[in-house]
mmCIF file of C-alpha atoms in Angstrom:
data_model
loop_
_atom_site.group_PDB
_atom_site.id
_atom_site.type_symbol
_atom_site.label_atom_id
_atom_site.label_comp_id
_atom_site.label_asym_id
_atom_site.label_seq_id
_atom_site.Cartn_x
_atom_site.Cartn_y
_atom_site.Cartn_z
ATOM 1 C CA MET A 1001 -16.436 30.593 112.557
ATOM 2 C CA ASP A 1002 -16.576 33.987 110.781
ATOM 3 C CA GLU A 1003 -17.753 34.558 107.207
ATOM 4 C CA GLN A 1004 -14.209 35.012 105.894
ATOM 5 C CA THR A 1005 -13.171 31.579 107.222
ATOM 6 C CA LYS A 1006 -16.328 29.992 105.797
ATOM 7 C CA HIS A 1007 -15.597 31.576 102.429
ATOM 8 C CA PHE A 1008 -12.004 30.327 102.543
ATOM 9 C CA ASN A 1009 -13.164 26.763 103.226
ATOM 10 C CA LEU A 1010 -15.742 26.953 100.428
ATOM 11 C CA ILE A 1011 -13.069 28.039 97.975
ATOM 12 C CA ASN A 1012 -10.770 25.245 99.148
ATOM 13 C CA ILE A 1013 -13.512 22.704 98.533
ATOM 14 C CA TYR A 1014 -14.085 24.134 95.049
ATOM 15 C CA HIS A 1015 -10.393 23.814 94.149
ATOM 16 C CA ASP A 1016 -10.280 20.250 95.512
ATOM 17 C CA LEU A 1017 -13.237 19.232 93.353
ATOM 18 C CA HIS A 1018 -11.877 21.071 90.328
ATOM 19 C CA GLU A 1019 -8.695 18.996 90.490
ATOM 20 C CA LEU A 1020 -10.698 15.750 90.835
ATOM 21 C CA ALA A 1021 -12.412 16.172 87.448
ATOM 22 C CA GLU A 1022 -13.662 12.842 86.061
ATOM 23 C CA ILE A 1023 -15.754 12.012 83.001
ATOM 24 C CA SER A 1024 -19.312 10.674 83.084
ATOM 25 C CA GLY A 1025 -19.716 7.332 84.807
ATOM 26 C CA GLU A 1026 -16.162 7.371 86.138
ATOM 27 C CA GLU A 1027 -16.603 9.807 89.048
ATOM 28 C CA TYR A 1028 -14.992 7.445 91.577
ATOM 29 C CA GLN A 1029 -12.551 9.850 93.258
ATOM 30 C CA THR A 1030 -15.207 12.559 93.302
ATOM 31 C CA THR A 1031 -17.661 10.216 94.996
ATOM 32 C CA ARG A 1032 -15.030 9.251 97.581
ATOM 33 C CA TYR A 1033 -14.223 12.904 98.279
ATOM 34 C CA LEU A 1034 -17.903 13.756 98.752
ATOM 35 C CA THR A 1035 -18.420 10.689 100.931
ATOM 36 C CA ASN A 1036 -15.526 11.575 103.221
ATOM 37 C CA HIS A 1037 -16.609 15.203 103.520
ATOM 38 C CA LEU A 1038 -20.236 14.335 104.304
ATOM 39 C CA GLN A 1039 -19.332 11.645 106.791
ATOM 40 C CA GLN A 1040 -17.141 14.161 108.610
ATOM 41 C CA LEU A 1041 -20.285 16.285 108.945
ATOM 42 C CA GLY A 1042 -21.941 13.326 110.672
ATOM 43 C CA LEU A 1043 -24.276 12.422 107.812
ATOM 44 C CA HIS A 1044 -25.233 8.939 106.636
ATOM 45 C CA VAL A 1045 -24.234 8.595 102.987
ATOM 46 C CA HIS A 1046 -26.460 6.619 100.616
ATOM 47 C CA HIS A 1047 -24.573 5.294 97.589
ATOM 48 C CA PHE A 1048 -26.424 4.326 94.438
ATOM 49 C CA LYS A 1049 -26.665 0.674 93.463
ATOM 50 C CA THR A 1050 -25.924 0.972 89.761
ATOM 51 C CA THR A 1051 -23.756 4.057 89.367
ATOM 52 C CA THR A 1052 -21.399 6.522 91.000
ATOM 53 C CA GLY A 1053 -22.709 9.433 93.043
ATOM 54 C CA LEU A 1054 -24.661 9.533 96.301
ATOM 55 C CA TYR A 1055 -27.305 11.301 98.335
ATOM 56 C CA VAL A 1056 -27.648 12.450 101.943
ATOM 57 C CA GLU A 1057 -30.481 13.840 104.025
ATOM 58 C CA VAL A 1058 -30.883 16.467 106.723
ATOM 59 C CA GLY A 1059 -34.017 16.219 108.864
ATOM 60 C CA HIS A 1060 -36.654 13.523 109.347
ATOM 61 C CA GLY A 1061 -39.955 14.993 108.115
ATOM 62 C CA LYS A 1062 -42.375 13.469 105.611
ATOM 63 C CA ARG A 1063 -42.164 16.330 103.104
ATOM 64 C CA ILE A 1064 -38.971 15.974 101.086
ATOM 65 C CA ILE A 1065 -37.320 18.982 99.441
ATOM 66 C CA ALA A 1066 -34.335 18.071 97.268
ATOM 67 C CA LEU A 1067 -31.350 19.780 95.676
ATOM 68 C CA ARG A 1068 -29.468 18.159 92.813
ATOM 69 C CA ALA A 1069 -25.830 18.820 91.928
ATOM 70 C CA ASP A 1070 -24.177 17.158 88.921
ATOM 71 C CA ILE A 1071 -20.679 15.770 89.499
ATOM 72 C CA ASP A 1072 -19.115 14.826 86.142
ATOM 73 C CA ALA A 1073 -16.673 16.703 83.923
ATOM 74 C CA VAL A 1074 -16.203 16.834 80.149
ATOM 75 C CA ASP A 1075 -13.419 15.169 78.183
ATOM 76 C CA GLN A 1076 -11.611 17.818 76.158
ATOM 77 C CA GLN A 1077 -8.250 19.075 74.990
ATOM 78 C CA VAL A 1078 -6.690 21.532 77.451
ATOM 79 C CA ASN A 1079 -3.383 23.101 76.442
ATOM 80 C CA GLY A 1080 -2.758 20.269 73.999
ATOM 81 C CA GLU A 1081 -3.630 17.496 76.476
ATOM 82 C CA TRP A 1082 -6.830 15.432 76.461
ATOM 83 C CA LYS A 1083 -8.204 15.313 79.996
ATOM 84 C CA ALA A 1084 -11.321 15.496 82.142
ATOM 85 C CA ASN A 1085 -12.056 19.165 82.749
ATOM 86 C CA HIS A 1086 -14.715 20.940 84.812
ATOM 87 C CA SER A 1087 -15.498 23.520 82.121
ATOM 88 C CA CYS A 1088 -19.257 23.237 82.698
ATOM 89 C CA GLY A 1089 -19.136 24.303 86.338
ATOM 90 C CA HIS A 1090 -20.167 21.060 88.003
ATOM 91 C CA ASP A 1091 -17.335 21.524 90.507
ATOM 92 C CA ALA A 1092 -19.060 24.765 91.540
ATOM 93 C CA HIS A 1093 -22.454 23.034 91.735
ATOM 94 C CA MET A 1094 -21.073 20.395 94.113
ATOM 95 C CA THR A 1095 -19.375 23.077 96.205
ATOM 96 C CA ILE A 1096 -22.613 25.065 96.496
ATOM 97 C CA ALA A 1097 -24.581 21.947 97.498
ATOM 98 C CA LEU A 1098 -22.024 21.178 100.213
ATOM 99 C CA GLY A 1099 -22.348 24.768 101.419
ATOM 100 C CA VAL A 1100 -26.140 24.448 101.612
ATOM 101 C CA ILE A 1101 -25.801 21.219 103.601
ATOM 102 C CA SER A 1102 -23.469 22.950 106.056
ATOM 103 C CA ASN A 1103 -25.900 25.870 106.390
ATOM 104 C CA LEU A 1104 -28.869 23.633 107.159
ATOM 105 C CA LEU A 1105 -26.912 21.532 109.634
ATOM 106 C CA ASN A 1106 -25.987 24.727 111.491
ATOM 107 C CA ARG A 1107 -29.680 25.684 111.630
ATOM 108 C CA GLN A 1108 -31.227 22.308 112.427
ATOM 109 C CA SER A 1109 -33.014 23.617 115.520
ATOM 110 C CA THR A 1110 -34.922 26.184 113.417
ATOM 111 C CA LEU A 1111 -35.784 23.969 110.425
ATOM 112 C CA PRO A 1112 -39.409 22.882 109.865
ATOM 113 C CA GLU A 1113 -39.970 19.598 111.678
ATOM 114 C CA ASP A 1114 -42.089 18.157 108.864
ATOM 115 C CA HIS A 1115 -39.320 18.585 106.247
ATOM 116 C CA THR A 1116 -36.471 16.384 105.079
ATOM 117 C CA TYR A 1117 -33.826 17.957 102.881
ATOM 118 C CA ARG A 1118 -32.302 15.550 100.371
ATOM 119 C CA PHE A 1119 -29.088 16.375 98.509
ATOM 120 C CA ILE A 1120 -28.511 14.392 95.324
ATOM 121 C CA PHE A 1121 -25.016 14.283 93.831
ATOM 122 C CA GLN A 1122 -25.755 12.966 90.360
ATOM 123 C CA PRO A 1123 -23.277 11.439 87.894
ATOM 124 C CA ALA A 1124 -23.274 11.460 84.095
ATOM 125 C CA GLU A 1125 -25.162 14.658 83.325
ATOM 126 C CA GLU A 1126 -22.955 15.302 80.297
ATOM 127 C CA THR A 1127 -24.066 12.064 78.640
ATOM 128 C CA GLY A 1128 -27.738 12.709 79.416
ATOM 129 C CA LEU A 1129 -27.974 9.370 81.228
ATOM 130 C CA GLY A 1130 -27.433 10.258 84.879
ATOM 131 C CA ALA A 1131 -30.851 11.560 85.889
ATOM 132 C CA MET A 1132 -32.750 8.626 84.390
ATOM 133 C CA SER A 1133 -30.462 6.134 86.112
ATOM 134 C CA LEU A 1134 -31.333 7.736 89.460
ATOM 135 C CA CYS A 1135 -35.028 7.848 88.578
ATOM 136 C CA LYS A 1136 -34.902 4.089 88.124
ATOM 137 C CA GLU A 1137 -33.363 3.781 91.600
ATOM 138 C CA GLY A 1138 -36.326 5.686 93.040
ATOM 139 C CA VAL A 1139 -34.359 8.633 94.396
ATOM 140 C CA ILE A 1140 -37.100 11.165 93.551
ATOM 141 C CA ASP A 1141 -40.207 9.024 93.982
ATOM 142 C CA ASP A 1142 -41.059 10.690 97.306
ATOM 143 C CA VAL A 1143 -39.691 14.189 96.537
ATOM 144 C CA SER A 1144 -42.164 17.095 96.556
ATOM 145 C CA MET A 1145 -39.929 19.841 95.223
ATOM 146 C CA LEU A 1146 -36.580 19.678 93.426
ATOM 147 C CA PHE A 1147 -34.101 22.486 92.878
ATOM 148 C CA GLY A 1148 -31.143 22.467 90.525
ATOM 149 C CA MET A 1149 -28.576 25.076 89.551
ATOM 150 C CA HIS A 1150 -26.245 26.072 86.756
ATOM 151 C CA LEU A 1151 -23.571 28.706 86.272
ATOM 152 C CA ARG A 1152 -24.547 30.979 83.382
ATOM 153 C CA PRO A 1153 -22.325 32.643 80.748
ATOM 154 C CA ILE A 1154 -21.764 36.389 81.008
ATOM 155 C CA GLN A 1155 -23.884 36.826 77.853
ATOM 156 C CA GLU A 1156 -26.912 35.693 79.916
ATOM 157 C CA LEU A 1157 -26.203 36.976 83.443
ATOM 158 C CA SER A 1158 -23.593 39.291 84.934
ATOM 159 C CA SER A 1159 -21.956 38.569 88.268
ATOM 160 C CA GLY A 1160 -24.431 38.838 91.135
ATOM 161 C CA GLN A 1161 -27.532 38.421 88.959
ATOM 162 C CA TYR A 1162 -29.761 35.377 89.433
ATOM 163 C CA SER A 1163 -32.627 33.796 87.537
ATOM 164 C CA PRO A 1164 -35.261 31.551 89.186
ATOM 165 C CA ALA A 1165 -35.605 29.257 86.169
ATOM 166 C CA ILE A 1166 -33.693 28.098 83.090
ATOM 167 C CA GLN A 1167 -35.791 27.224 80.053
ATOM 168 C CA HIS A 1168 -33.447 24.675 78.501
ATOM 169 C CA GLY A 1169 -34.299 23.227 75.135
ATOM 170 C CA ALA A 1170 -34.463 19.558 74.206
ATOM 171 C CA SER A 1171 -31.456 17.781 72.716
ATOM 172 C CA ARG A 1172 -31.184 14.400 71.067
ATOM 173 C CA PHE A 1173 -28.144 12.649 69.643
ATOM 174 C CA MET A 1174 -28.421 9.965 66.988
ATOM 175 C CA THR A 1175 -25.875 7.612 65.482
ATOM 176 C CA GLY A 1176 -26.248 6.226 61.992
ATOM 177 C CA THR A 1177 -24.755 3.576 59.763
ATOM 178 C CA ILE A 1178 -24.763 3.173 55.999
ATOM 179 C CA THR A 1179 -24.156 -0.422 54.944
ATOM 180 C CA GLY A 1180 -23.124 -1.376 51.434
ATOM 181 C CA ASP A 1181 -20.207 -2.781 49.434
ATOM 182 C CA ASP A 1182 -16.894 -1.254 48.451
ATOM 183 C CA ALA A 1183 -15.921 -0.888 44.806
ATOM 184 C CA HIS A 1184 -12.844 -0.056 42.761
ATOM 185 C CA GLY A 1185 -12.379 3.642 42.029
ATOM 186 C CA ALA A 1186 -12.432 2.876 38.292
ATOM 187 C CA ARG A 1187 -15.834 1.155 38.538
ATOM 188 C CA PRO A 1188 -18.223 3.542 40.337
ATOM 189 C CA HIS A 1189 -21.229 1.851 38.719
ATOM 190 C CA LEU A 1190 -20.676 -1.253 40.842
ATOM 191 C CA ASN A 1191 -21.600 0.280 44.198
ATOM 192 C CA VAL A 1192 -23.213 3.206 46.004
ATOM 193 C CA ASN A 1193 -20.726 5.702 47.394
ATOM 194 C CA SER A 1194 -21.607 6.089 51.103
ATOM 195 C CA ILE A 1195 -20.072 9.577 51.064
ATOM 196 C CA GLN A 1196 -22.606 10.636 48.442
ATOM 197 C CA VAL A 1197 -25.396 9.226 50.596
ATOM 198 C CA GLY A 1198 -24.064 11.257 53.517
ATOM 199 C CA MET A 1199 -23.926 14.417 51.409
ATOM 200 C CA ASP A 1200 -27.541 13.924 50.367
ATOM 201 C CA PHE A 1201 -28.497 13.334 54.005
ATOM 202 C CA VAL A 1202 -26.964 16.706 54.962
ATOM 203 C CA ALA A 1203 -28.685 18.442 52.042
ATOM 204 C CA LYS A 1204 -32.064 17.091 53.130
ATOM 205 C CA LEU A 1205 -31.417 18.073 56.746
ATOM 206 C CA ASN A 1206 -30.786 21.630 55.576
ATOM 207 C CA ALA A 1207 -33.921 21.575 53.407
ATOM 208 C CA MET A 1208 -36.282 20.574 56.232
ATOM 209 C CA SER A 1209 -39.065 23.062 56.854
ATOM 210 C CA LEU A 1210 -40.948 22.886 60.151
ATOM 211 C CA ASP A 1211 -43.221 25.527 61.667
ATOM 212 C CA PRO A 1212 -41.322 28.848 61.363
ATOM 213 C CA MET A 1213 -42.495 29.766 64.865
ATOM 214 C CA ALA A 1214 -40.611 26.760 66.264
ATOM 215 C CA THR A 1215 -36.926 26.936 67.155
ATOM 216 C CA TYR A 1216 -34.899 23.902 66.115
ATOM 217 C CA SER A 1217 -31.733 22.688 64.436
ATOM 218 C CA ALA A 1218 -30.362 19.414 63.068
ATOM 219 C CA LYS A 1219 -26.701 18.957 62.158
ATOM 220 C CA MET A 1220 -24.471 16.087 61.057
ATOM 221 C CA THR A 1221 -21.579 16.318 63.521
ATOM 222 C CA ALA A 1222 -19.468 13.330 62.434
ATOM 223 C CA PHE A 1223 -19.044 11.245 59.281
ATOM 224 C CA HIS A 1224 -16.528 8.449 58.839
ATOM 225 C CA ALA A 1225 -16.094 6.542 55.564
ATOM 226 C CA GLY A 1226 -13.229 4.999 53.664
ATOM 227 C CA GLY A 1227 -9.773 3.924 54.711
ATOM 228 C CA LYS A 1228 -6.185 4.467 53.681
ATOM 229 C CA SER A 1229 -6.644 3.295 50.079
ATOM 230 C CA PRO A 1230 -7.750 6.241 47.918
ATOM 231 C CA ASN A 1231 -8.783 3.978 45.022
ATOM 232 C CA ILE A 1232 -11.628 2.313 46.925
ATOM 233 C CA ILE A 1233 -15.128 3.806 46.847
ATOM 234 C CA PRO A 1234 -16.486 3.214 50.363
ATOM 235 C CA GLY A 1235 -19.816 1.494 50.689
ATOM 236 C CA ASN A 1236 -19.984 1.778 54.487
ATOM 237 C CA ALA A 1237 -20.068 4.795 56.778
ATOM 238 C CA HIS A 1238 -20.835 5.836 60.336
ATOM 239 C CA PHE A 1239 -22.213 9.232 61.248
ATOM 240 C CA SER A 1240 -23.675 11.285 64.113
ATOM 241 C CA LEU A 1241 -26.529 13.773 64.311
ATOM 242 C CA ASP A 1242 -27.146 16.551 66.857
ATOM 243 C CA LEU A 1243 -30.794 17.641 67.216
ATOM 244 C CA ARG A 1244 -32.016 20.669 69.212
ATOM 245 C CA ALA A 1245 -35.489 22.086 69.788
ATOM 246 C CA ASP A 1246 -37.073 24.575 72.181
ATOM 247 C CA GLU A 1247 -40.093 22.362 72.805
ATOM 248 C CA ASN A 1248 -40.406 18.619 73.326
ATOM 249 C CA ASP A 1249 -43.208 18.375 70.723
ATOM 250 C CA THR A 1250 -40.949 20.031 68.153
ATOM 251 C CA MET A 1251 -38.224 17.506 68.948
ATOM 252 C CA GLU A 1252 -40.592 14.626 68.194
ATOM 253 C CA LEU A 1253 -41.609 16.207 64.876
ATOM 254 C CA LEU A 1254 -37.961 16.850 64.002
ATOM 255 C CA THR A 1255 -37.105 13.223 64.735
ATOM 256 C CA ALA A 1256 -39.996 11.986 62.589
ATOM 257 C CA ASN A 1257 -38.736 14.109 59.665
ATOM 258 C CA ILE A 1258 -35.230 12.692 60.005
ATOM 259 C CA MET A 1259 -36.577 9.146 60.037
ATOM 260 C CA ASN A 1260 -38.407 9.977 56.798
ATOM 261 C CA ILE A 1261 -35.129 11.238 55.272
ATOM 262 C CA LYS A 1262 -33.474 7.961 56.236
ATOM 263 C CA ASP A 1263 -36.267 5.907 54.641
ATOM 264 C CA THR A 1264 -36.269 8.026 51.476
ATOM 265 C CA LEU A 1265 -32.509 7.687 50.950
ATOM 266 C CA ARG A 1266 -32.530 3.998 51.756
ATOM 267 C CA SER A 1267 -35.189 3.430 49.100
ATOM 268 C CA TYR A 1268 -33.529 5.696 46.528
ATOM 269 C CA TYR A 1269 -30.001 4.293 46.845
ATOM 270 C CA GLY A 1270 -30.900 0.704 47.719
ATOM 271 C CA VAL A 1271 -28.557 0.595 50.737
ATOM 272 C CA GLU A 1272 -29.212 -0.094 54.397
ATOM 273 C CA ILE A 1273 -29.361 3.008 56.595
ATOM 274 C CA GLU A 1274 -29.973 2.624 60.321
ATOM 275 C CA LEU A 1275 -30.463 5.332 62.934
ATOM 276 C CA THR A 1276 -30.246 4.868 66.704
ATOM 277 C CA ILE A 1277 -31.232 7.398 69.352
ATOM 278 C CA GLY A 1278 -28.566 7.757 72.023
ATOM 279 C CA ASP A 1279 -28.386 10.539 74.617
ATOM 280 C CA ASP A 1280 -31.799 12.146 74.869
ATOM 281 C CA THR A 1281 -32.465 15.195 77.054
ATOM 282 C CA PRO A 1282 -35.938 16.750 77.188
ATOM 283 C CA GLY A 1283 -36.716 20.432 77.299
ATOM 284 C CA ALA A 1284 -37.439 22.052 80.642
ATOM 285 C CA VAL A 1285 -40.813 21.644 82.330
ATOM 286 C CA ILE A 1286 -40.694 24.414 84.950
ATOM 287 C CA ASP A 1287 -43.075 24.529 87.892
ATOM 288 C CA GLU A 1288 -44.358 28.038 88.624
ATOM 289 C CA VAL A 1289 -44.624 27.420 92.366
ATOM 290 C CA ALA A 1290 -40.982 26.329 92.599
ATOM 291 C CA GLU A 1291 -39.973 29.259 90.383
ATOM 292 C CA ALA A 1292 -41.845 31.701 92.662
ATOM 293 C CA ILE A 1293 -40.119 30.286 95.759
ATOM 294 C CA LEU A 1294 -36.709 30.687 94.145
ATOM 295 C CA SER A 1295 -37.622 34.247 93.054
ATOM 296 C CA LYS A 1296 -38.546 35.089 96.652
ATOM 297 C CA ALA A 1297 -35.270 33.620 97.919
ATOM 298 C CA ILE A 1298 -33.250 35.650 95.392
ATOM 299 C CA VAL A 1299 -34.969 38.900 96.394
ATOM 300 C CA GLU A 1300 -34.603 38.260 100.117
ATOM 301 C CA CYS A 1301 -30.955 37.190 99.865
ATOM 302 C CA VAL A 1302 -29.408 39.475 97.230
ATOM 303 C CA GLY A 1303 -32.051 42.103 96.501
ATOM 304 C CA GLU A 1304 -34.772 42.630 93.917
ATOM 305 C CA GLN A 1305 -32.354 44.442 91.607
ATOM 306 C CA ASN A 1306 -30.485 41.160 91.128
ATOM 307 C CA LEU A 1307 -33.568 39.075 90.280
ATOM 308 C CA LYS A 1308 -33.698 38.475 86.528
ATOM 309 C CA PRO A 1309 -36.413 36.833 84.413
ATOM 310 C CA ARG A 1310 -36.526 33.201 83.385
ATOM 311 C CA LEU A 1311 -33.611 32.405 81.083
ATOM 312 C CA HIS A 1312 -34.110 30.870 77.636
ATOM 313 C CA THR A 1313 -31.143 28.918 76.283
ATOM 314 C CA PRO A 1314 -30.567 26.462 73.413
ATOM 315 C CA GLY A 1315 -28.454 24.332 75.746
ATOM 316 C CA SER A 1316 -29.844 21.296 77.535
ATOM 317 C CA ASP A 1317 -29.585 19.592 80.915
ATOM 318 C CA ASP A 1318 -30.646 16.111 81.953
ATOM 319 C CA PHE A 1319 -32.115 17.628 85.152
ATOM 320 C CA HIS A 1320 -35.373 17.861 83.209
ATOM 321 C CA ASN A 1321 -35.610 14.089 82.924
ATOM 322 C CA TYR A 1322 -36.741 14.115 86.551
ATOM 323 C CA THR A 1323 -39.938 15.998 85.682
ATOM 324 C CA ILE A 1324 -40.573 13.856 82.597
ATOM 325 C CA TYR A 1325 -40.257 10.712 84.730
ATOM 326 C CA HIS A 1326 -42.228 12.193 87.647
ATOM 327 C CA PRO A 1327 -44.751 14.738 86.214
ATOM 328 C CA ALA A 1328 -46.103 15.726 89.668
ATOM 329 C CA LEU A 1329 -42.654 16.899 90.751
ATOM 330 C CA LYS A 1330 -42.310 20.662 91.267
ATOM 331 C CA ALA A 1331 -38.903 21.637 89.888
ATOM 332 C CA THR A 1332 -36.798 24.552 88.699
ATOM 333 C CA MET A 1333 -33.131 25.496 88.305
ATOM 334 C CA LEU A 1334 -31.280 28.518 89.661
ATOM 335 C CA GLY A 1335 -29.367 30.462 87.015
ATOM 336 C CA ILE A 1336 -26.195 31.823 88.628
ATOM 337 C CA GLY A 1337 -24.611 34.983 87.233
ATOM 338 C CA CYS A 1338 -20.874 34.946 87.866
ATOM 339 C CA ASN A 1339 -19.196 36.662 84.880
ATOM 340 C CA LEU A 1340 -18.489 33.250 83.357
ATOM 341 C CA GLU A 1341 -16.161 33.564 80.341
ATOM 342 C CA PRO A 1342 -15.351 32.712 77.551
ATOM 343 C CA GLY A 1343 -18.245 30.242 77.724
ATOM 344 C CA LEU A 1344 -19.465 26.904 79.032
ATOM 345 C CA HIS A 1345 -17.355 23.957 77.819
ATOM 346 C CA HIS A 1346 -14.523 26.270 76.808
ATOM 347 C CA PRO A 1347 -11.313 24.663 78.128
ATOM 348 C CA ALA A 1348 -10.300 27.947 79.763
ATOM 349 C CA MET A 1349 -13.695 28.667 81.337
ATOM 350 C CA HIS A 1350 -13.463 30.807 84.481
ATOM 351 C CA PHE A 1351 -15.907 32.685 86.688
ATOM 352 C CA ASP A 1352 -16.282 34.880 89.787
ATOM 353 C CA LEU A 1353 -15.781 32.519 92.736
ATOM 354 C CA ASP A 1354 -17.285 35.078 95.123
ATOM 355 C CA GLN A 1355 -20.736 34.116 93.831
ATOM 356 C CA LEU A 1356 -20.462 30.669 95.426
ATOM 357 C CA ARG A 1357 -21.443 32.136 98.799
ATOM 358 C CA ALA A 1358 -24.443 34.025 97.423
ATOM 359 C CA ALA A 1359 -25.722 30.909 95.634
ATOM 360 C CA VAL A 1360 -25.409 28.966 98.899
ATOM 361 C CA ARG A 1361 -27.518 31.585 100.699
ATOM 362 C CA ILE A 1362 -30.198 31.648 98.007
ATOM 363 C CA LEU A 1363 -30.621 27.879 97.768
ATOM 364 C CA SER A 1364 -30.473 27.421 101.548
ATOM 365 C CA HIS A 1365 -33.261 29.967 101.939
ATOM 366 C CA ALA A 1366 -35.327 28.549 99.072
ATOM 367 C CA MET A 1367 -35.275 25.065 100.555
ATOM 368 C CA GLN A 1368 -36.320 26.332 103.975
ATOM 369 C CA ILE A 1369 -39.264 28.395 102.697
ATOM 370 C CA SER A 1370 -40.556 25.667 100.361
ATOM 371 C CA THR A 1371 -44.065 24.609 101.295
#
């Protein structure tokens, strides 16, 4: 099969997966598609016990090198319609992983005999819950080195440029409730207005002062109080917080400050305020050995001129939960430059599909030269 035919098939697979977009935890059709494709390649498919997704292996050695591809889409409005949409590039990640599998199967006779190559198709990255669910199933307990990947916006990498590591920040989402009593609009002295409590919460978030050398942010991203009657002062409210930090230690300090804000306002107003941590994604812990291997693969596959330094981004990825759960794991993520515009999670996100082949070559080579 010539390169043009291989490229055509890779693009077909990408379009198939793009059309199968499903939100986190509901990737049933996607899992079936992957299962069918991998079984046609003659591979034994391992399904997870508690969630969607799967993994397969090539080789039978004791040293396990793994590649993770996320499989979920985001729920967003596209041309006026709410739908699952692959605007984060996970359809491309799955396509690249399938390409790497095909490459290694075609080269089985030349692969190191002491290696097994494990390919993990992970659900629910967008909720921050997928990686930890697979950790609990033991999918990385015996893995020595783990590679991931992510398409990068054009502001970070141009088409054909690659980075051997992505320094994601930590993200944490919190939900809160304010519990009190309603009162008549003519009698504001009889209750505490939950909207006022929320306004004070935002003011104190904005007034926080951590180490100026640290990079962080905390925003209230939702606030719901009151109903259809404008003459009722609402005593109850629900709200959401979005926390970001470059370093995991900064995230813990930021969280402690927010808990202090909650306690201060609860005492001042005499109302119940509760905060619950939901999706929680740590900052990247990048292994220098894995990063060096990926750098070598980039240079040998696409040239030194296309090797770019480690990327720093305020975004997050639950890939890094694997290294928090398993500190001995050597891990890094490939940053893929593909002229991605207008940006990740934009409903009209698009990118240079020609870079799928190059990413396949780089990751195939990196896995084979991992020691």
